[in-house]
Amino acid sequence: MTLPHPISLLPYRPTEDAPLLRTWVTTRTELITWAGPAFSWPLDDAQLAAYAADPGRHIWTAVSPGNHRVGHVSVSGTRLGRVLIAPEARDQGLGRALVSQAVELCFGELALPEITLGVWAHNTAALRIYEKLGFRTEEILEGVEEVDGVPWTAVQMRLTAPDR
């Protein structure tokens, strides 16, 4: 499939990528939207260093032509997560390109049998991307997180590797 915006996924480099990543997550709500309760606000270098040091996690930075860093994604086990597009690069189709590239790496290089993920039910743009790429809802977890007094519902999704 040809996507409208070519991007590449490069290994995450904490020294160069962490400061930029922090500028993309500017509020507690954005942090929870991006990473659930895994990090505490404010996001800092120590948390990102521990995240990057996790030996079971593959982390990539999405780069567009011209070497512009436009996104971030990681995989831990079979769990795709931490999907984020730079604020200035949003609404350009890069989310789909980023997730497509990550899926290719997961099923190709990492040889995963499946990919799972969780997404907030109110994040309809992300849900549409995942559904268009073939992810299917497995479970809906009502009110698993409360943000500013509002309960958030999580949608658990799965995509099985194509037959080889």
mmCIF file of C-alpha atoms in Angstrom, residues 11-120:
data_model
loop_
_atom_site.group_PDB
_atom_site.id
_atom_site.type_symbol
_atom_site.label_atom_id
_atom_site.label_comp_id
_atom_site.label_asym_id
_atom_site.label_seq_id
_atom_site.Cartn_x
_atom_site.Cartn_y
_atom_site.Cartn_z
ATOM 1 C CA PRO A 11 15.719 3.786 16.481
ATOM 2 C CA TYR A 12 14.871 6.185 19.293
ATOM 3 C CA ARG A 13 17.885 8.157 20.492
ATOM 4 C CA PRO A 14 17.177 9.417 24.018
ATOM 5 C CA THR A 15 19.686 12.282 23.967
ATOM 6 C CA GLU A 16 18.290 13.734 20.761
ATOM 7 C CA ASP A 17 14.672 12.561 20.799
ATOM 8 C CA ALA A 18 13.615 12.932 24.460
ATOM 9 C CA PRO A 19 13.788 16.755 24.548
ATOM 10 C CA LEU A 20 11.677 16.946 21.400
ATOM 11 C CA LEU A 21 9.213 14.359 22.703
ATOM 12 C CA ARG A 22 8.692 16.439 25.846
ATOM 13 C CA THR A 23 7.712 19.439 23.686
ATOM 14 C CA TRP A 24 5.003 17.302 22.040
ATOM 15 C CA VAL A 25 3.410 16.408 25.410
ATOM 16 C CA THR A 26 2.622 19.700 27.106
ATOM 17 C CA THR A 27 -0.199 18.862 29.540
ATOM 18 C CA ARG A 28 -1.118 16.087 31.964
ATOM 19 C CA THR A 29 -4.107 15.200 29.768
ATOM 20 C CA GLU A 30 -1.871 14.888 26.690
ATOM 21 C CA LEU A 31 0.492 12.666 28.695
ATOM 22 C CA ILE A 32 -2.337 10.325 29.735
ATOM 23 C CA THR A 33 -3.694 10.313 26.186
ATOM 24 C CA TRP A 34 -0.252 9.290 24.903
ATOM 25 C CA ALA A 35 0.897 6.863 27.581
ATOM 26 C CA GLY A 36 -1.929 6.105 29.970
ATOM 27 C CA PRO A 37 -0.819 6.075 33.600
ATOM 28 C CA ALA A 38 2.710 4.838 32.769
ATOM 29 C CA PHE A 39 4.332 8.241 33.349
ATOM 30 C CA SER A 40 3.689 10.995 35.872
ATOM 31 C CA TRP A 41 3.281 14.661 35.133
ATOM 32 C CA PRO A 42 5.417 16.513 34.321
ATOM 33 C CA LEU A 43 7.224 14.242 31.880
ATOM 34 C CA ASP A 44 10.951 14.475 32.529
ATOM 35 C CA ASP A 45 14.311 13.104 31.394
ATOM 36 C CA ALA A 46 14.490 10.489 34.161
ATOM 37 C CA GLN A 47 11.165 8.913 33.136
ATOM 38 C CA LEU A 48 12.102 8.929 29.454
ATOM 39 C CA ALA A 49 15.531 7.436 30.251
ATOM 40 C CA ALA A 50 13.907 4.577 32.188
ATOM 41 C CA TYR A 51 11.438 4.049 29.323
ATOM 42 C CA ALA A 52 14.290 3.918 26.792
ATOM 43 C CA ALA A 53 16.314 1.533 28.976
ATOM 44 C CA ASP A 54 13.550 -1.120 29.088
ATOM 45 C CA PRO A 55 15.256 -4.111 27.417
ATOM 46 C CA GLY A 56 11.959 -5.582 26.207
ATOM 47 C CA ARG A 57 10.863 -2.424 24.413
ATOM 48 C CA HIS A 58 11.540 -1.377 20.814
ATOM 49 C CA ILE A 59 11.236 2.378 20.360
ATOM 50 C CA TRP A 60 11.256 4.345 17.130
ATOM 51 C CA THR A 61 11.126 7.948 16.003
ATOM 52 C CA ALA A 62 9.249 8.672 12.784
ATOM 53 C CA VAL A 63 11.232 10.802 10.381
ATOM 54 C CA SER A 64 9.899 12.468 7.249
ATOM 55 C CA PRO A 65 11.960 13.403 4.190
ATOM 56 C CA GLY A 66 14.487 16.044 5.160
ATOM 57 C CA ASN A 67 15.116 14.242 8.478
ATOM 58 C CA HIS A 68 12.266 16.018 10.304
ATOM 59 C CA ARG A 69 11.178 14.142 13.420
ATOM 60 C CA VAL A 70 7.409 13.856 13.158
ATOM 61 C CA GLY A 71 6.361 10.987 15.412
ATOM 62 C CA HIS A 72 7.055 8.320 17.985
ATOM 63 C CA VAL A 73 5.968 4.719 18.587
ATOM 64 C CA SER A 74 7.063 1.730 20.650
ATOM 65 C CA VAL A 75 6.388 -1.977 21.048
ATOM 66 C CA SER A 76 6.756 -3.971 24.243
ATOM 67 C CA GLY A 77 6.201 -7.690 23.761
ATOM 68 C CA THR A 78 3.307 -7.703 21.311
ATOM 69 C CA ARG A 79 1.881 -4.418 22.626
ATOM 70 C CA LEU A 80 1.985 -1.418 20.298
ATOM 71 C CA GLY A 81 1.863 1.850 22.176
ATOM 72 C CA ARG A 82 3.079 5.355 22.767
ATOM 73 C CA VAL A 83 1.908 6.404 19.299
ATOM 74 C CA LEU A 84 2.351 10.144 18.921
ATOM 75 C CA ILE A 85 2.519 12.594 16.034
ATOM 76 C CA ALA A 86 4.251 15.952 16.511
ATOM 77 C CA PRO A 87 1.624 18.689 16.968
ATOM 78 C CA GLU A 88 2.777 20.582 13.873
ATOM 79 C CA ALA A 89 2.578 17.408 11.760
ATOM 80 C CA ARG A 90 -0.958 16.346 12.724
ATOM 81 C CA ASP A 91 -3.855 16.101 10.275
ATOM 82 C CA GLN A 92 -1.547 15.183 7.378
ATOM 83 C CA GLY A 93 -2.049 11.419 7.285
ATOM 84 C CA LEU A 94 1.142 10.712 9.212
ATOM 85 C CA GLY A 95 -0.605 8.743 11.971
ATOM 86 C CA ARG A 96 -1.633 6.071 9.506
ATOM 87 C CA ALA A 97 1.810 6.075 7.904
ATOM 88 C CA LEU A 98 3.480 5.741 11.314
ATOM 89 C CA VAL A 99 1.271 2.874 12.480
ATOM 90 C CA SER A 100 1.603 1.125 9.093
ATOM 91 C CA GLN A 101 5.385 1.265 9.332
ATOM 92 C CA ALA A 102 5.277 -0.037 12.907
ATOM 93 C CA VAL A 103 2.990 -2.923 11.896
ATOM 94 C CA GLU A 104 5.397 -3.850 9.076
ATOM 95 C CA LEU A 105 8.323 -3.898 11.522
ATOM 96 C CA CYS A 106 6.357 -5.933 14.075
ATOM 97 C CA PHE A 107 5.316 -8.620 11.588
ATOM 98 C CA GLY A 108 8.548 -8.465 9.576
ATOM 99 C CA GLU A 109 11.706 -7.782 11.551
ATOM 100 C CA LEU A 110 10.268 -8.703 14.970
ATOM 101 C CA ALA A 111 8.246 -11.677 13.603
ATOM 102 C CA LEU A 112 5.416 -11.119 16.062
ATOM 103 C CA PRO A 113 2.389 -13.423 15.699
ATOM 104 C CA GLU A 114 0.013 -10.596 16.640
ATOM 105 C CA ILE A 115 -0.084 -6.989 17.776
ATOM 106 C CA THR A 116 -2.265 -5.726 20.596
ATOM 107 C CA LEU A 117 -2.946 -2.170 21.680
ATOM 108 C CA GLY A 118 -5.120 -0.031 23.866
ATOM 109 C CA VAL A 119 -6.638 3.265 22.800
ATOM 110 C CA TRP A 120 -8.971 5.657 24.573
#
